[in-house]
Coordinates of C-alpha atoms and ligand atoms in Angstrom, one line a residue:
M938 CA 36.1 -11.6 41.6
T939 CA 36.6 -14.0 39.5
T940 CA 34.9 -14.7 36.0
T941 CA 34.3 -17.5 34.8
S942 CA 32.4 -18.4 31.2
T943 CA 31.2 -22.1 32.8
S944 CA 27.8 -22.5 34.8
T945 CA 27.9 -23.4 38.2
P946 CA 24.6 -24.1 40.0
A947 CA 25.5 -22.3 43.6
T948 CA 22.8 -20.3 43.8
S949 CA 21.1 -20.7 47.2
R950 CA 17.6 -21.6 44.7
A951 CA 19.4 -23.4 42.6
R952 CA 18.7 -23.5 39.1
A953 CA 20.5 -23.8 36.2
V954 CA 22.5 -20.5 35.1
P955 CA 22.5 -20.5 31.1
A956 CA 26.1 -21.5 30.2
H957 CA 27.8 -18.9 28.6
V958 CA 26.5 -16.6 31.4
P959 CA 30.1 -15.4 33.4
V960 CA 29.6 -16.0 36.8
S961 CA 30.9 -13.7 39.4
D962 CA 31.2 -14.7 43.3
A963 CA 31.7 -11.3 43.9
D964 CA 29.7 -9.6 46.4
P965 CA 28.2 -6.3 45.9
F966 CA 26.8 -5.9 49.1
A967 CA 30.3 -6.6 51.0
L968 CA 31.5 -3.5 53.3
D969 CA 34.5 -2.9 51.3
T970 CA 33.1 -3.1 48.0
L971 CA 30.1 -0.5 48.9
A972 CA 33.0 1.4 50.0
D973 CA 34.1 1.7 46.5
P974 CA 31.9 0.0 44.5
N975 CA 33.2 1.4 40.8
P976 CA 35.9 -1.5 40.1
L977 CA 33.5 -4.3 40.3
H978 CA 31.1 -2.3 38.3
E979 CA 33.7 -2.3 35.8
A980 CA 34.6 -5.8 35.8
L981 CA 31.1 -6.7 35.8
R982 CA 30.5 -4.7 32.7
E983 CA 33.4 -6.5 30.4
A984 CA 32.0 -9.2 31.9
G985 CA 29.2 -9.2 29.6
P986 CA 26.1 -7.7 29.5
V987 CA 24.5 -10.3 31.6
V988 CA 26.4 -12.0 34.9
H989 CA 25.3 -14.0 37.2
L990 CA 26.6 -13.5 40.9
S991 CA 27.2 -16.4 42.2
R992 CA 26.4 -15.4 45.9
Y993 CA 23.2 -14.4 45.5
G994 CA 21.9 -16.4 42.7
V995 CA 20.7 -13.5 41.0
Y996 CA 21.4 -11.9 37.7
A997 CA 23.2 -9.0 37.2
L998 CA 23.1 -5.9 34.4
A999 CA 26.0 -3.6 34.9
R1000 CA 26.0 -2.0 31.4
Y1001 CA 24.0 1.4 30.2
E1002 CA 21.8 -0.4 27.4
E1003 CA 20.5 -3.8 29.1
V1004 CA 20.1 -0.9 32.2
H1005 CA 18.2 1.4 29.9
T1006 CA 16.0 -1.8 28.1
A1007 CA 14.7 -3.6 31.6
L1008 CA 14.2 -0.5 33.7
V1009 CA 12.2 0.5 30.5
D1010 CA 10.2 -2.8 29.5
W1011 CA 8.3 -3.1 32.9
Q1012 CA 6.3 -5.9 32.2
S1013 CA 8.8 -8.5 32.2
F1014 CA 11.4 -6.8 35.1
C1015 CA 8.7 -6.9 37.2
S1016 CA 9.0 -4.8 40.5
S1017 CA 5.6 -6.4 43.0
A1018 CA 7.9 -8.9 43.8
G1019 CA 10.0 -6.1 45.1
V1020 CA 12.6 -4.4 44.1
G1021 CA 15.8 -5.6 46.6
L1022 CA 17.2 -9.3 46.2
S1023 CA 13.8 -10.4 49.0
N1024 CA 11.8 -12.2 46.6
F1025 CA 7.9 -11.3 47.5
R1026 CA 7.2 -14.8 45.8
H1027 CA 8.1 -16.8 48.2
E1028 CA 8.8 -14.2 51.5
E1029 CA 7.2 -12.4 53.5
P1030 CA 7.7 -8.4 53.2
W1031 CA 9.1 -6.7 56.3
R1032 CA 7.0 -4.0 55.9
P1033 CA 3.7 -3.7 53.6
P1034 CA 4.6 -3.2 50.3
S1035 CA 5.0 0.2 48.5
L1036 CA 2.0 1.0 46.2
L1037 CA 3.9 2.8 44.3
L1038 CA 7.8 1.1 43.6
E1039 CA 7.2 -2.4 44.6
A1040 CA 4.0 -2.1 42.3
D1041 CA 3.3 -3.4 38.5
P1042 CA 0.2 -1.3 36.9
P1043 CA -2.7 -1.4 37.0
R1044 CA -2.0 -1.3 40.8
H1045 CA 0.6 1.2 40.0
D1046 CA -0.7 3.3 38.3
A1047 CA -3.4 5.5 40.6
P1048 CA -1.2 6.4 43.0
R1049 CA 1.5 7.6 40.2
V1050 CA -0.7 9.6 39.2
V1051 CA -1.5 11.5 42.6
L1052 CA 1.7 11.7 43.6
E1053 CA 3.2 13.0 39.9
K1054 CA 1.0 16.1 40.1
V1055 CA 1.1 16.5 43.7
L1056 CA 5.0 16.9 43.0
S1057 CA 4.9 18.4 39.5
P1058 CA 7.3 21.2 38.9
R1059 CA 4.1 23.5 38.5
A1060 CA 3.3 22.6 42.0
L1061 CA 6.1 23.2 43.2
R1062 CA 6.3 27.0 42.4
R1063 CA 5.7 28.0 45.2
L1064 CA 8.1 26.8 47.6
R1065 CA 10.8 27.8 44.8
E1066 CA 11.1 31.2 46.8
R1067 CA 11.1 30.1 50.4
W1068 CA 13.3 27.5 49.6
V1069 CA 15.7 29.4 47.9
A1070 CA 15.0 32.2 50.6
D1071 CA 15.9 29.3 53.5
A1072 CA 19.0 28.3 51.5
H1073 CA 20.6 31.4 51.7
D1074 CA 19.1 31.9 55.4
L1075 CA 21.7 28.8 56.1
V1076 CA 25.2 29.1 53.7
D1077 CA 24.3 32.2 56.3
D1078 CA 24.8 30.9 59.2
L1079 CA 27.4 29.1 58.4
L1080 CA 29.5 31.9 57.7
S1081 CA 28.8 33.5 60.2
R1082 CA 30.8 31.5 62.0
P1083 CA 34.8 31.5 61.9
A1084 CA 34.9 27.4 61.8
T1085 CA 33.4 27.8 58.3
T1086 CA 36.2 29.9 56.4
R1087 CA 38.9 29.1 58.4
G1088 CA 39.0 25.8 60.1
G1089 CA 36.6 23.8 58.5
F1090 CA 33.0 22.3 59.3
E1091 CA 31.3 19.1 59.0
A1092 CA 29.2 19.5 55.1
A1093 CA 27.4 16.8 55.1
R1094 CA 26.0 17.5 58.5
E1095 CA 25.9 21.1 58.4
I1096 CA 24.2 20.9 54.7
A1097 CA 23.7 18.1 52.8
Q1098 CA 21.2 16.2 55.7
A1099 CA 19.6 20.1 57.2
F1100 CA 18.7 21.6 54.8
P1101 CA 16.4 18.8 53.2
L1102 CA 15.2 18.0 57.0
R1103 CA 14.8 21.5 56.5
V1104 CA 12.6 22.6 53.9
F1105 CA 11.4 18.9 52.8
P1106 CA 10.1 17.7 56.8
D1107 CA 8.0 20.8 56.4
A1108 CA 6.8 21.0 53.1
V1109 CA 5.0 17.8 53.2
G1110 CA 3.3 19.0 56.5
L1111 CA 4.6 16.7 59.4
P1112 CA 4.8 18.5 62.8
A1113 CA 8.0 18.5 64.5
E1114 CA 8.3 16.5 66.7
G1115 CA 9.9 13.5 65.8
R1116 CA 11.5 14.8 62.7
E1117 CA 14.8 12.9 64.1
N1118 CA 12.8 10.1 62.9
L1119 CA 13.3 10.5 59.0
L1120 CA 16.9 9.6 57.9
P1121 CA 17.1 6.1 59.7
Y1122 CA 14.0 5.1 59.4
G1123 CA 14.6 5.5 55.2
D1124 CA 18.6 4.7 55.6
H1125 CA 17.4 1.0 57.3
T1126 CA 15.0 0.3 54.1
F1127 CA 17.4 0.8 51.6
N1128 CA 19.6 -1.1 53.3
A1129 CA 17.4 -3.9 54.0
F1130 CA 16.8 -3.8 49.4
G1131 CA 20.2 -5.8 49.9
P1132 CA 20.7 -8.9 51.9
P1133 CA 20.9 -9.9 55.6
N1134 CA 23.8 -8.4 56.0
E1135 CA 25.3 -6.4 58.9
L1136 CA 24.3 -2.7 57.9
V1137 CA 20.0 -4.1 58.0
A1138 CA 21.3 -5.9 61.3
R1139 CA 22.4 -2.4 62.8
G1140 CA 18.7 -1.0 61.5
T1141 CA 16.9 -3.3 64.6
G1142 CA 17.5 -1.4 67.0
H1143 CA 15.1 0.9 65.4
I1144 CA 13.6 -0.1 63.3
G1145 CA 10.1 -0.7 65.4
R1146 CA 10.1 2.5 67.1
T1147 CA 11.2 4.7 63.7
S1148 CA 8.7 2.6 60.9
A1149 CA 5.2 3.0 64.1
W1150 CA 6.5 7.0 63.8
V1151 CA 6.6 7.2 59.9
A1152 CA 3.4 5.1 59.7
A1153 CA 1.4 6.9 62.3
Q1154 CA 2.7 10.7 60.3
C1155 CA 0.8 9.2 57.3
A1156 CA -2.1 9.8 58.9
R1157 CA -4.8 12.3 57.8
E1158 CA -5.1 14.5 60.6
V1159 CA -1.4 14.6 62.4
L1160 CA -0.8 16.1 58.6
A1161 CA -0.9 20.0 58.1
P1162 CA -3.2 21.6 55.3
E1163 CA -2.0 22.3 52.2
G1164 CA 1.5 20.1 52.0
F1165 CA 1.9 17.0 50.1
G1166 CA 0.6 14.9 52.6
A1167 CA -2.8 17.1 52.8
Q1168 CA -2.4 17.1 49.3
I1169 CA -2.4 12.5 48.7
W1170 CA -5.3 13.0 50.9
A1171 CA -7.4 15.3 49.2
A1172 CA -7.5 12.7 46.6
S1173 CA -8.6 10.6 48.4
D1174 CA -12.5 12.8 48.6
T1175 CA -12.1 12.9 44.5
G1176 CA -11.9 9.0 43.9
D1177 CA -8.6 9.5 42.7
I1178 CA -7.9 6.6 44.9
S1179 CA -9.0 5.4 48.0
P1180 CA -8.8 6.6 51.4
Q1181 CA -6.8 2.9 52.0
Q1182 CA -4.2 3.8 49.7
A1183 CA -3.1 7.5 51.4
P1184 CA -1.7 6.7 53.6
L1185 CA 0.6 4.1 52.2
I1186 CA 1.4 7.3 49.4
V1187 CA 2.6 9.5 52.0
R1188 CA 4.6 6.7 53.1
S1189 CA 6.8 6.4 50.2
L1190 CA 6.8 10.2 50.2
L1191 CA 8.6 10.0 53.5
T1192 CA 10.6 7.1 53.0
A1193 CA 12.2 7.6 49.5
G1194 CA 12.0 11.6 49.7
V1195 CA 15.1 11.9 52.7
D1196 CA 17.7 10.2 52.2
T1197 CA 17.7 10.8 48.5
T1198 CA 18.0 14.5 48.4
V1199 CA 20.5 14.4 51.8
H1200 CA 23.0 12.7 49.5
G1201 CA 22.2 13.5 46.0
I1202 CA 23.1 17.0 47.5
G1203 CA 26.3 15.7 49.4
A1204 CA 27.5 14.0 45.6
V1205 CA 27.1 17.7 43.7
L1206 CA 28.9 18.8 47.4
Y1207 CA 31.3 16.7 46.8
A1208 CA 31.8 17.1 42.8
F1209 CA 32.1 20.5 43.5
A1210 CA 35.1 20.6 46.4
S1211 CA 37.1 17.8 44.9
N1212 CA 36.4 19.5 41.1
P1213 CA 37.3 23.2 42.2
E1214 CA 37.2 24.2 38.2
Q1215 CA 33.9 23.0 37.8
Y1216 CA 33.4 25.0 41.0
E1217 CA 34.4 28.2 38.9
R1218 CA 33.1 27.6 35.2
V1219 CA 29.3 27.2 37.3
R1220 CA 29.8 30.9 39.2
A1221 CA 31.1 31.9 36.3
E1222 CA 28.1 31.1 34.2
P1223 CA 24.8 30.4 36.7
R1224 CA 23.4 28.7 34.1
L1225 CA 25.5 25.8 33.9
L1226 CA 23.6 24.8 37.8
R1227 CA 20.4 23.1 36.2
V1228 CA 23.6 20.7 34.3
A1229 CA 25.2 20.6 37.9
F1230 CA 22.7 18.5 40.2
D1231 CA 21.6 15.9 37.4
E1232 CA 25.5 15.7 35.9
A1233 CA 26.2 14.6 40.2
V1234 CA 23.8 12.6 40.2
R1235 CA 25.3 10.6 37.2
W1236 CA 28.3 11.1 38.9
E1237 CA 27.7 9.4 42.5
S1238 CA 24.9 7.7 41.6
P1239 CA 22.9 8.3 45.3
V1240 CA 20.9 5.5 44.6
Q1241 CA 22.9 2.5 43.1
T1242 CA 21.2 -0.6 42.4
F1243 CA 18.1 -2.3 42.6
F1244 CA 16.9 -5.4 41.5
R1245 CA 13.8 -6.2 39.1
T1246 CA 12.3 -10.0 39.1
A1247 CA 11.7 -11.8 35.6
E1248 CA 8.1 -12.3 35.1
G1249 CA 8.2 -15.0 32.6
D1250 CA 11.4 -16.5 31.2
V1251 CA 12.8 -13.0 29.7
R1252 CA 15.6 -12.7 26.9
I1253 CA 18.3 -10.2 27.2
G1254 CA 20.5 -10.3 23.9
D1255 CA 21.4 -13.9 23.5
T1256 CA 20.7 -14.6 27.7
V1257 CA 17.5 -16.3 29.3
V1258 CA 16.7 -15.0 32.4
P1259 CA 13.8 -17.7 33.7
D1260 CA 10.9 -16.7 35.5
G1261 CA 10.6 -15.2 38.7
E1262 CA 14.7 -14.9 39.1
K1263 CA 15.3 -11.4 40.1
V1264 CA 18.3 -9.5 38.1
L1265 CA 20.3 -6.6 40.1
M1266 CA 20.1 -3.3 38.3
F1267 CA 23.7 -1.9 38.4
L1268 CA 22.0 2.2 38.0
A1269 CA 25.6 3.8 39.0
S1270 CA 27.4 1.4 36.4
A1271 CA 25.8 2.6 34.1
N1272 CA 25.2 6.0 34.8
R1273 CA 29.6 5.2 34.1
D1274 CA 29.5 2.6 31.3
P1275 CA 32.3 4.5 28.4
R1276 CA 30.2 2.7 26.2
R1277 CA 27.8 5.3 26.2
W1278 CA 29.0 8.0 28.0
E1279 CA 32.4 10.0 27.5
D1280 CA 35.3 10.0 30.0
P1281 CA 32.6 8.6 32.1
D1282 CA 34.3 9.1 35.6
T1283 CA 34.8 12.6 35.3
F1284 CA 32.1 14.9 36.4
D1285 CA 32.4 17.5 33.5
L1286 CA 29.7 20.3 33.6
T1287 CA 29.6 20.6 29.6
R1288 CA 28.7 17.5 29.0
D1289 CA 24.4 16.6 28.5
P1290 CA 24.1 14.1 31.4
S1291 CA 19.8 13.6 30.6
G1292 CA 19.6 9.9 29.8
H1293 CA 21.4 9.1 33.2
V1294 CA 19.1 6.6 35.0
G1295 CA 20.3 7.8 38.7
F1296 CA 16.5 8.5 38.6
G1297 CA 15.4 5.3 37.8
M1298 CA 13.9 5.0 34.0
G1299 CA 10.3 4.6 33.0
I1300 CA 7.6 4.1 34.9
H1301 CA 9.2 4.2 37.8
Q1302 CA 11.3 7.2 37.1
C1303 CA 11.4 8.9 40.2
V1304 CA 8.2 10.8 41.0
G1305 CA 10.1 13.5 43.5
Q1306 CA 13.1 14.6 40.7
H1307 CA 11.9 17.7 40.6
V1308 CA 11.5 18.3 44.2
A1309 CA 15.5 16.8 44.7
R1310 CA 16.4 19.4 41.0
L1311 CA 14.4 22.3 43.4
E1312 CA 15.6 21.6 46.6
A1313 CA 20.0 20.6 45.0
E1314 CA 19.5 24.3 42.9
A1315 CA 18.2 26.3 46.0
V1316 CA 21.4 25.2 47.9
M1317 CA 24.0 26.1 45.0
T1318 CA 22.1 29.1 44.3
A1319 CA 23.0 30.5 47.9
L1320 CA 26.5 28.6 47.5
L1321 CA 27.2 30.4 44.3
E1322 CA 26.4 33.6 45.7
R1323 CA 28.2 34.3 48.8
V1324 CA 30.8 31.4 48.0
E1325 CA 33.9 31.8 45.6
R1326 CA 35.8 28.0 46.6
I1327 CA 34.8 25.1 48.5
E1328 CA 38.0 23.4 49.5
L1329 CA 37.8 20.2 50.5
V1330 CA 39.9 20.3 54.0
G1331 CA 39.8 16.5 54.7
E1332 CA 38.9 13.2 54.2
P1333 CA 35.5 12.9 53.0
R1334 CA 34.1 9.7 55.2
R1335 CA 31.6 7.4 53.3
H1336 CA 28.6 6.8 55.0
L1337 CA 27.8 2.4 53.9
N1338 CA 24.3 1.4 52.7
N1339 CA 23.3 -1.4 51.0
T1340 CA 21.9 0.8 47.8
L1341 CA 23.0 4.4 48.6
R1342 CA 26.2 6.3 47.9
A1343 CA 26.6 8.1 51.1
W1344 CA 29.1 10.4 53.0
A1345 CA 29.3 10.3 56.5
S1346 CA 32.1 13.1 56.7
M1347 CA 32.9 15.5 54.5
P1348 CA 35.3 18.4 56.0
L1349 CA 34.9 21.9 54.2
R1350 CA 36.2 25.1 54.1
F1351 CA 34.2 28.1 52.1
H1352 CA 36.5 31.0 50.4
T1353 CA 33.7 33.9 50.5
A1354 CA 33.4 36.1 47.5
Ligands
OVM2313 C1 8.4 3.7 48.8 C2 10.1 4.0 48.2 C3 10.9 3.3 49.1 C4 12.0 3.9 49.2 C5 12.7 3.9 48.3 C6 11.5 4.5 46.4 C7 13.6 5.5 45.4 C8 10.1 4.4 47.0 O1 8.2 3.2 49.8 O2 7.4 3.6 48.1 O3 12.0 5.2 45.7

């Protein structure tokens, strides 16, 4: 990366960048950077509170304070022009915008209130027992295979993917057929927040098919009674939302609720596999389990970045970001900013990770976070009971995505208690 203190108008929609703003020609979406993003994050944090990324003609925030401030200030950093690189003021979105993620108040609020209620800790209580039993089943099943305790098994697939796919589609009320479309659809959607690089190109073969399947699952008659989907539709009977809004809100659940939890569970598995003393600690003190998932989300940041768009000329410190400019927020970098966190690169269950921005912050903060926590807690509860030690038996391999930090392969061996 090169940073200079002079601005160069090397942007696609060239506009003067304030002279004192450091400029970087680094590409956060280059494959080698996605494979190992933390060095770039550090360089951007050190370059200044606001940096201009000349390749994409966007501003970037990589420090905790600025990221946090921008996330909370939804009036100045709007979402309705898209939270990816593409600017809906100038470009047609690739799919109808999300009523939650890609909306600002007041349009954002009714969908948000409905989904908040459907996914509230109180509403999820009825699922806990079943999900813990399902996690025990899955772990027992794994442990009954010799490979799990002797050779090694593919934890990215057999746990991180398998568990959410076992419980979440049922909780939504999806039919059994076609569920294999969920991960590819989500993966492409998260890629599409970035530039049209080869990761996005890889999705073009399936996205017509997978997004048509997802759209079809949002219809009322497809969704099982009592699931999250049916509960969203029920809110259209009381007038809290319109019948036109309901399917798009179900779509949000299906888009945002699968890959994210898969990679969140992958993060906590990797955290324990690579920090065995932390696993020992949580085994000795199971109440630490509650903090383990959030610390893993801070440490790995399954959702690495989101964009906002400046609504009016927006001041950040002594920089004015001009109206309509895209601002890339590095959630992952904020979550490892040494200005905010002591020993930020360490996965440490004795710290208080609250305040991390891995779920975002403010009015758009992850509405599904209680679902994600419940899934992760169910998995960890089952593991703690039967697994004494988690051993990494091979080099794990990243799954690259323009937005997500993920594992393609994580070979583990479980040592039973
Ligand atoms: C949505 C959506 C899609 C992807 C991510 C997300 C992290 C939301 O369609 O609402 O939130």
